[in-house]
XYZ file of C-alpha atoms in Angstrom:
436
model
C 35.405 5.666 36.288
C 33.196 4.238 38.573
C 29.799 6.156 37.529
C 31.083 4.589 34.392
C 31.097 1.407 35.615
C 27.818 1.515 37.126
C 26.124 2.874 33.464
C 27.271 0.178 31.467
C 26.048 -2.666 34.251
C 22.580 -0.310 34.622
C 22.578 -1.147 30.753
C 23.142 -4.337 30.736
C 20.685 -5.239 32.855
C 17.968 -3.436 31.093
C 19.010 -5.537 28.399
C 18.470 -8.755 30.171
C 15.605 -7.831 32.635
C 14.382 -11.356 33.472
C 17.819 -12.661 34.205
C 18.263 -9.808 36.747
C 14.994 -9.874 38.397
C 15.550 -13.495 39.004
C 19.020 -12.642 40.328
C 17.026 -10.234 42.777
C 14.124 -11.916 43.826
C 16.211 -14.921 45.107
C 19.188 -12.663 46.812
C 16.218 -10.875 48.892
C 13.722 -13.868 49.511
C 17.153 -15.598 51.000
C 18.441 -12.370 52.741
C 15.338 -11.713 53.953
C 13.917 -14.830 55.390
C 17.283 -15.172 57.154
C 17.087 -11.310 58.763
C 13.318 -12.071 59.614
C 14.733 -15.303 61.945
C 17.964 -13.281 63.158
C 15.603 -10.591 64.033
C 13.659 -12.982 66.164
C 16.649 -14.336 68.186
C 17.974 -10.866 68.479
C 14.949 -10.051 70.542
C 14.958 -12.841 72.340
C 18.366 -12.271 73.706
C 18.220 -9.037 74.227
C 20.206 -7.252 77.091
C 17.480 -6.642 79.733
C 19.334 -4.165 81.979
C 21.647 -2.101 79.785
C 24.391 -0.354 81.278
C 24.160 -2.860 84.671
C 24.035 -6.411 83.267
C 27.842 -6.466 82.799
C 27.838 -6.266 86.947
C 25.455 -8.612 87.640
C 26.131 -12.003 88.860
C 23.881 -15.453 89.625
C 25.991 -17.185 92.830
C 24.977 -20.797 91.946
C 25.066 -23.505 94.753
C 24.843 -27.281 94.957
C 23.340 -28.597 98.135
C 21.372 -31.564 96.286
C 22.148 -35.271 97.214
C 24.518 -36.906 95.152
C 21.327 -39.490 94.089
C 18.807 -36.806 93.272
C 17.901 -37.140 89.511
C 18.593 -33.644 87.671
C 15.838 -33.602 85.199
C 16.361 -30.899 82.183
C 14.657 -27.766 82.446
C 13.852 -29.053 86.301
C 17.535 -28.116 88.067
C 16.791 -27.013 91.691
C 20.279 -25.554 91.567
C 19.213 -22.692 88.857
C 17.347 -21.563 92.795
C 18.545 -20.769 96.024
C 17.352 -22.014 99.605
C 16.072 -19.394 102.176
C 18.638 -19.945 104.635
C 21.475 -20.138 101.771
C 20.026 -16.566 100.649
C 20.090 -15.122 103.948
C 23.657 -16.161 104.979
C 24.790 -14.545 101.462
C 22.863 -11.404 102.182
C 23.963 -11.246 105.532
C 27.901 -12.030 104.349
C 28.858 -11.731 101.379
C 31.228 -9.107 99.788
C 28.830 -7.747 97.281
C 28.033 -3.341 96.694
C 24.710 -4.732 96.253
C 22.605 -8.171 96.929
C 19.239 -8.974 95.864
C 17.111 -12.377 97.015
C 13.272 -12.298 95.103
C 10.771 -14.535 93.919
C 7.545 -14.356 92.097
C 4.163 -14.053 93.957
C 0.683 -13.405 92.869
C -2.129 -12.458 94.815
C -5.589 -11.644 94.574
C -6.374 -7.977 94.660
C -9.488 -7.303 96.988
C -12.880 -5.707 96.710
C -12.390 -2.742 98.185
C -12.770 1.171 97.301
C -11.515 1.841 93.962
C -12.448 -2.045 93.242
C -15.675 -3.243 92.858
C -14.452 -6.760 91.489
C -11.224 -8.804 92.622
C -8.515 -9.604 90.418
C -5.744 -11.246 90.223
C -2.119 -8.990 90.140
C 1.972 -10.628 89.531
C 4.879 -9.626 91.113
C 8.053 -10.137 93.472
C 8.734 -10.689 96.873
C 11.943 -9.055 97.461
C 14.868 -7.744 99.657
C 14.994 -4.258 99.895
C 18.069 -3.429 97.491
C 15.765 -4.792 94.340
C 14.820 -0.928 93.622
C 18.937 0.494 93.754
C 20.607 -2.568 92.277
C 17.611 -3.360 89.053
C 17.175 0.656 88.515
C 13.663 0.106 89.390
C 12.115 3.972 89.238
C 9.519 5.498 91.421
C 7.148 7.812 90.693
C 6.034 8.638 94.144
C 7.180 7.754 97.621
C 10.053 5.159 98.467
C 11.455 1.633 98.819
C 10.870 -0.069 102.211
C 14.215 0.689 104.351
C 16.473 -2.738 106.171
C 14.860 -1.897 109.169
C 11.281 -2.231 107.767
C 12.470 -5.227 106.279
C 13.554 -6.773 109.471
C 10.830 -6.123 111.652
C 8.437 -7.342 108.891
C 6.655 -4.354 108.314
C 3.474 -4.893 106.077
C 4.571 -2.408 103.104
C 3.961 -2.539 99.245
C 5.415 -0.497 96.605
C 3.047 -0.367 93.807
C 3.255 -0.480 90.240
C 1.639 3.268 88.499
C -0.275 0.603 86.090
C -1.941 -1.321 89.563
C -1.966 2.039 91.579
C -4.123 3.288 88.776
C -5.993 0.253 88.535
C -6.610 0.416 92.642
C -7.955 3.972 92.457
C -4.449 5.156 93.883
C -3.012 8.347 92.429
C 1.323 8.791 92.522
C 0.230 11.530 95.075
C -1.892 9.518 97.750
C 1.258 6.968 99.179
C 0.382 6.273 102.372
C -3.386 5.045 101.361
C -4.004 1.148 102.589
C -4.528 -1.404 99.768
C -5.588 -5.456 100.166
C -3.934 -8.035 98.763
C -4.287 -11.871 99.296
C -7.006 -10.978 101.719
C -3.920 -8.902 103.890
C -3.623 -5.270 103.853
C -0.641 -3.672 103.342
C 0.496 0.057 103.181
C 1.527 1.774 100.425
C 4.702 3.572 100.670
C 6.069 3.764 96.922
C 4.966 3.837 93.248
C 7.043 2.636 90.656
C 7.456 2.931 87.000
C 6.467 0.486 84.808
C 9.622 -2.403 84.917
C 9.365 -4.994 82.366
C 12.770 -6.292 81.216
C 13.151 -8.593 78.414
C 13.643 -11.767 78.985
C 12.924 -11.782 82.358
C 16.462 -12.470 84.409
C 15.284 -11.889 87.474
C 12.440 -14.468 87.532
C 12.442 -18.376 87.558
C 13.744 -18.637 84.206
C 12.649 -22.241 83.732
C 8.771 -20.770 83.710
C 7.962 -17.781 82.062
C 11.108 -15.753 80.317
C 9.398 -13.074 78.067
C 5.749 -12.969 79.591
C 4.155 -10.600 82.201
C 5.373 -7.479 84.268
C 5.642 -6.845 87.811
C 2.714 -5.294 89.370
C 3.728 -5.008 93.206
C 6.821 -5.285 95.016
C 6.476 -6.675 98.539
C 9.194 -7.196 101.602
C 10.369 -10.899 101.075
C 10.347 -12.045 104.949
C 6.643 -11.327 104.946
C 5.959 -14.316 102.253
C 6.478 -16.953 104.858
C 5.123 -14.717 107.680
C 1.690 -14.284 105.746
C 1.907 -17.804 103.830
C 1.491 -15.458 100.770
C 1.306 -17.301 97.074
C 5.059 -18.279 95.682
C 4.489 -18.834 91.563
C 8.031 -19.337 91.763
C 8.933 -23.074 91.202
C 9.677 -25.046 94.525
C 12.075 -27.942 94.313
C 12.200 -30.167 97.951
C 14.701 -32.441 98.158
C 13.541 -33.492 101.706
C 11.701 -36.268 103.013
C 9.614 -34.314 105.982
C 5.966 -32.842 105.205
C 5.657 -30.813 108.215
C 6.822 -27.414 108.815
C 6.992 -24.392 106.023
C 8.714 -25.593 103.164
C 9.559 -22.499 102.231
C 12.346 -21.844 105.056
C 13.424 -25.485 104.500
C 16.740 -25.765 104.113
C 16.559 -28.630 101.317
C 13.827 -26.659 99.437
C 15.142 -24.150 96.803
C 12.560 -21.488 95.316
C 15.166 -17.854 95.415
C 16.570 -16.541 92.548
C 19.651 -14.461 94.245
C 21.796 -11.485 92.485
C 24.829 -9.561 93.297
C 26.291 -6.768 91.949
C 30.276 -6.841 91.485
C 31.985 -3.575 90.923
C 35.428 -5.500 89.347
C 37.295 -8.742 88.577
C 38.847 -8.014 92.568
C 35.184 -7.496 93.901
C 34.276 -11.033 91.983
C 37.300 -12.499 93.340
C 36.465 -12.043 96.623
C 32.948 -13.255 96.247
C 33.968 -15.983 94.709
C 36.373 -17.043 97.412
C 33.796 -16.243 100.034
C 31.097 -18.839 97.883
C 33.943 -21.259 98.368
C 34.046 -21.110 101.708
C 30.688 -21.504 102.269
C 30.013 -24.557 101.197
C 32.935 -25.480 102.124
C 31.480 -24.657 105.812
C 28.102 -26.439 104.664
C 30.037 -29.727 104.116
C 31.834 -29.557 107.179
C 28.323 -29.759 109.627
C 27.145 -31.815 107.088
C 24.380 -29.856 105.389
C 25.914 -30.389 101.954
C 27.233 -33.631 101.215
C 29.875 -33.270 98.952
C 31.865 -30.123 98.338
C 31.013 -28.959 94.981
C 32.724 -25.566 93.878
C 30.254 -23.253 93.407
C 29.724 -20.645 90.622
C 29.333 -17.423 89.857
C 27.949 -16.908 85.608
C 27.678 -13.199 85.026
C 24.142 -12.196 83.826
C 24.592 -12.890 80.157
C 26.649 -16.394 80.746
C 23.509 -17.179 82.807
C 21.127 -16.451 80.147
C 23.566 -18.487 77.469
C 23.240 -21.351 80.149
C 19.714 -21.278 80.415
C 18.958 -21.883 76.357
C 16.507 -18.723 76.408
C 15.940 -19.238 72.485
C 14.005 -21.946 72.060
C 15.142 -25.115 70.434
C 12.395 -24.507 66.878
C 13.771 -20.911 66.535
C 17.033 -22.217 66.185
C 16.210 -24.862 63.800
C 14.006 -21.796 61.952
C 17.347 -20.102 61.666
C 19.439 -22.589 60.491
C 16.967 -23.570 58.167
C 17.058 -19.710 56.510
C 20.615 -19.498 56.530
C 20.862 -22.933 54.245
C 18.291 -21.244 52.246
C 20.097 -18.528 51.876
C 23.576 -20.186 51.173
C 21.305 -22.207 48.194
C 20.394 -19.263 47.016
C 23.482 -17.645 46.825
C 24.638 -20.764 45.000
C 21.917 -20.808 42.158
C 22.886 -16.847 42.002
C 26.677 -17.440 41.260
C 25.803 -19.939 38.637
C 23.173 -18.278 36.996
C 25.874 -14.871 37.163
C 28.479 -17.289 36.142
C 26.502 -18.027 32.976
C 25.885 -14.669 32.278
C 29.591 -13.057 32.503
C 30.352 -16.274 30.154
C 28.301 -15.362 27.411
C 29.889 -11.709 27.643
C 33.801 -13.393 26.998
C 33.638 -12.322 23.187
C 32.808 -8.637 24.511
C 35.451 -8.946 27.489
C 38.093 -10.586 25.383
C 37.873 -7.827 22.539
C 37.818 -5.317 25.622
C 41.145 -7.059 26.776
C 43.060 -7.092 23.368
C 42.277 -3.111 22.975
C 44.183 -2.475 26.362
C 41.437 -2.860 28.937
C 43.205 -3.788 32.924
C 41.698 -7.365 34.600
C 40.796 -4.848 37.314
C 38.760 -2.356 35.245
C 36.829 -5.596 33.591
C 36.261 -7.046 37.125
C 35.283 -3.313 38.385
C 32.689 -3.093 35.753
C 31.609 -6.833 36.355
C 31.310 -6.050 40.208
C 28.825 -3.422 39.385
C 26.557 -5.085 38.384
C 26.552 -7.370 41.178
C 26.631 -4.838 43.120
C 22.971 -2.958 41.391
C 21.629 -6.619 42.216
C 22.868 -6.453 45.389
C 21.020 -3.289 45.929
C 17.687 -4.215 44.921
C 18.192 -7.569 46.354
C 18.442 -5.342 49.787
C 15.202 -3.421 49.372
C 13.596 -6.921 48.742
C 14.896 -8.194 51.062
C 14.036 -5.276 53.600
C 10.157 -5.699 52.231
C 10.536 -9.321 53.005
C 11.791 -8.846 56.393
C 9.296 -6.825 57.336
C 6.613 -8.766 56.199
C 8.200 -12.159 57.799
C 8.382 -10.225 61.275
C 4.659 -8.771 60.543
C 3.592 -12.538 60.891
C 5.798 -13.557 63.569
C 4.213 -10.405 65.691
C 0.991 -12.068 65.357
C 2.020 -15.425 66.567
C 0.914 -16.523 70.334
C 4.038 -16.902 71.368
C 5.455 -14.815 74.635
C 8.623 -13.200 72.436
C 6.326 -12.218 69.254
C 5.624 -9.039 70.287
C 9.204 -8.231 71.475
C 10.221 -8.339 67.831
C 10.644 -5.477 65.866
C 13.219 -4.791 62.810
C 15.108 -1.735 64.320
C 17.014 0.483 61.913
C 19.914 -1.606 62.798
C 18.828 -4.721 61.199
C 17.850 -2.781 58.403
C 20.939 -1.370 57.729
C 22.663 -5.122 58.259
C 19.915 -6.637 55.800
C 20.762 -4.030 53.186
C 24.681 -4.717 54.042
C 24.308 -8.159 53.936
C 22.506 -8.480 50.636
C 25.318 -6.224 48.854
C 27.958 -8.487 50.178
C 26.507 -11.631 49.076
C 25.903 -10.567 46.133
C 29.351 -9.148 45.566
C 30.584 -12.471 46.957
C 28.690 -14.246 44.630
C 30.169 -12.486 41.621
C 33.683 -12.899 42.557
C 33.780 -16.304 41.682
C 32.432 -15.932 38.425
C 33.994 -12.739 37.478
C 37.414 -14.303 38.017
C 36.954 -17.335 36.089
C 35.568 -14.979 33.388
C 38.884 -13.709 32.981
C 40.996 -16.602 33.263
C 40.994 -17.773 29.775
C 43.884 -16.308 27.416
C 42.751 -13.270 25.276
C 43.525 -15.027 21.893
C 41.214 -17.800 22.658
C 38.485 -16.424 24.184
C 38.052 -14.559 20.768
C 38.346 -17.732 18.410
C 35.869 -19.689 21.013
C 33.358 -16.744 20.441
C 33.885 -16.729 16.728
């Protein structure tokens, strides 16, 4: 019954091919323009660690004066203070903790060299490797003791090892950067998550990769360059702002194991600064907070304020287009009621005329789908080739394909309802005199 179904709609569309074609060209333009946006914002919030990000957690503090002015997109509390991070490393009831921020330095002429250049990356505790699943190729991570005695080390990334005339085999080898030299004890694999979590997230979110990974206590000890942004809310100009208490520049990470393990943490953050207001480094108490990985992405408005507008835009455009396709298929199952009504009188079920009806929706709905696929492709073609950071992170995976087909067979199926129903609402009698 159904292949039956489906011949006499493939029929009557051949019969009125310019009706249908219009019926398709709008469904995919509309499904289309709206999968090209969704595939945009899809990228753009896109779990960067998968498999750990549901354990990861962004301890957020509030030391600021009750007067300082909170500017948006400027929060100094989105960062952590160096002697904030070290008490919560030293402390806290975490399997894992993590204090980094970003550096670059200027890669020396030396062998393998012959012209300086400029290389990105973190400053870090020495957990970043275990707790991120950062991969090496070669060698190791710097060990807690190296750490503490502020051993010049450097763990390399294979793209910069390359680039420094270091094979994965020849750890050990000296390399200068920022006009220090530092010794080589690890290569890494390439580690570029998307967006960028673990960086200052009110710079850069989807741009740039990290080319070195160096001990963290040796960024004040060498005065080496911070890109991370430094908020001071402090009126002294003396003395290395860096390991000022009222300056904030850390982005800090925990991993919890379980709602017990982020209990506990919690509690411990309470007490804390809870402590801090009591010698009167904080002035009020403020309960601190603890937004898992995604809830601090959410927080942090990732997707840009014009790619949401894009996207509502396409949805209305697709909701007006799905309302200028019910009309237009209301019009047509209309001018079928003499055929339908005769249908109806020889014995014909509401169900098998709304079947049939459906069908052909449903053939529109189909072809609306491959339009719409060739449209979605296209649309995220051009966005690929915009200068924006998140262009080239978008791609329509065989999961958005599959939802852009879906989607288009729905709507159109949707659409048809409606009219299909109203088709049949008439009595049988009088839908045959009207069509006489």
């Amino acid at each position: 019954m159904i292949a039956y179904y489906f011949s006499l709609a493939y029929r009557r569309l051949l019969a009125t091919k310019g009706m249908s074609i219009a019926l398709m060209l709008a469904l995919g333009l509309g499904v289309g323009a709206s999968m090209t946006m969704l595939t945009v914002v899809d990228a753009m919030t896109w779990d960067p660690l998968p498999g750990r990000s549901t354990h990861l957690f962004h301890p957020i503090l509030d030391p600021l004066p009750a007067s300082y002015p909170v500017r948006a997109g400027r929060d100094p509390r989105m960062a952590m203070a160096w002697p904030d991070a070290q008490a919560l490393l030293k402390l806290g009831p975490a399997s894992h903790q993590v204090a980094l921020a970003s550096g670059r330095l200027l890669v020396d002429s030396q062998m393998g060299v012959p012209r300086p250049f400029h290389a990105r990356g973190q400053y870090a505790t020495a957990s970043v490797f275990e707790m991120f699943g950062i991969a090496l190729v070669a060698g190791r991570p710097w060990t807690q003791g190296e750490q503490e005695r502020r051993a010049r080390v450097v763990v390399l990334s294979r793209s910069l090892a390359a680039r420094v005339g270091l094979g994965e085999r020849q750890v050990g080898n000296t390399v200068r950067l920022g006009g220090r030299s530092f010794t080589v004890i690890g290569i890494a694999e390439e580690w570029k998550p998307r967006p960028r979590f673990h960086t200052d997230l009110q710079q850069d979110v989807f741009k740039g990769s990290e080319e070195f990974f160096i001990p963290l206590g040796l960024t004040m000890d060498l005065d080496l360059e911070v890109t991370s942004s430094l908020f001071s809310w402090s009126d002294a100009g003396t003395g290395n702002r860096l390991e000022d208490p009222r300056s904030s520049w850390l982005q800090h990470w925990v991993e919890l194991g379980d709602d017990t393990q982020k209990t506990a943490y919690m509690r411990f953050l309470e007490h804390y600064v809870q402590a801090q207001v009591n010698v009167g480094r904080f002035e009020r108490y403020v309960t601190p907070r603890l937004p898992s990985l995604h809830e601090y992405l959410n927080e942090q408005q990732i997707v840009p304020d014009e790619v949401r507008l894009q996207l509502a835009l396409c949805i209305a455009f697709l909701a007006v287009c799905l309302l200028n396709m019910s009309a237009l298929i209301l019009a047509r199952f209309l001018g079928r009621s003499h055929e339908i009504a005769i249908r109806r009188a020889l014995g014909a079920r509401r169900i098998d005329i709304v079947g049939q009806l459906l069908s052909e929706a449903a053939i529109i709905g189909g072809c609306g789908g491959l339009i719409g696929l060739l449209v979605a492709q296209l649309g995220t073609a051009l966005v690929r080739r915009q200068p924006e950071d998140y262009a080239a992170l978008v791609h329509l995976h065989p999961g958005l394909m599959m939802a852009t087909f879906v989607l288009a067979l729905v709507s159109s199926l949707l659409a048809a309802l409606p009219p299909a129903l109203r088709t049949l609402s008439g009595r049988v009698a009088m839908q045959i005199s009207v069509a006489e």
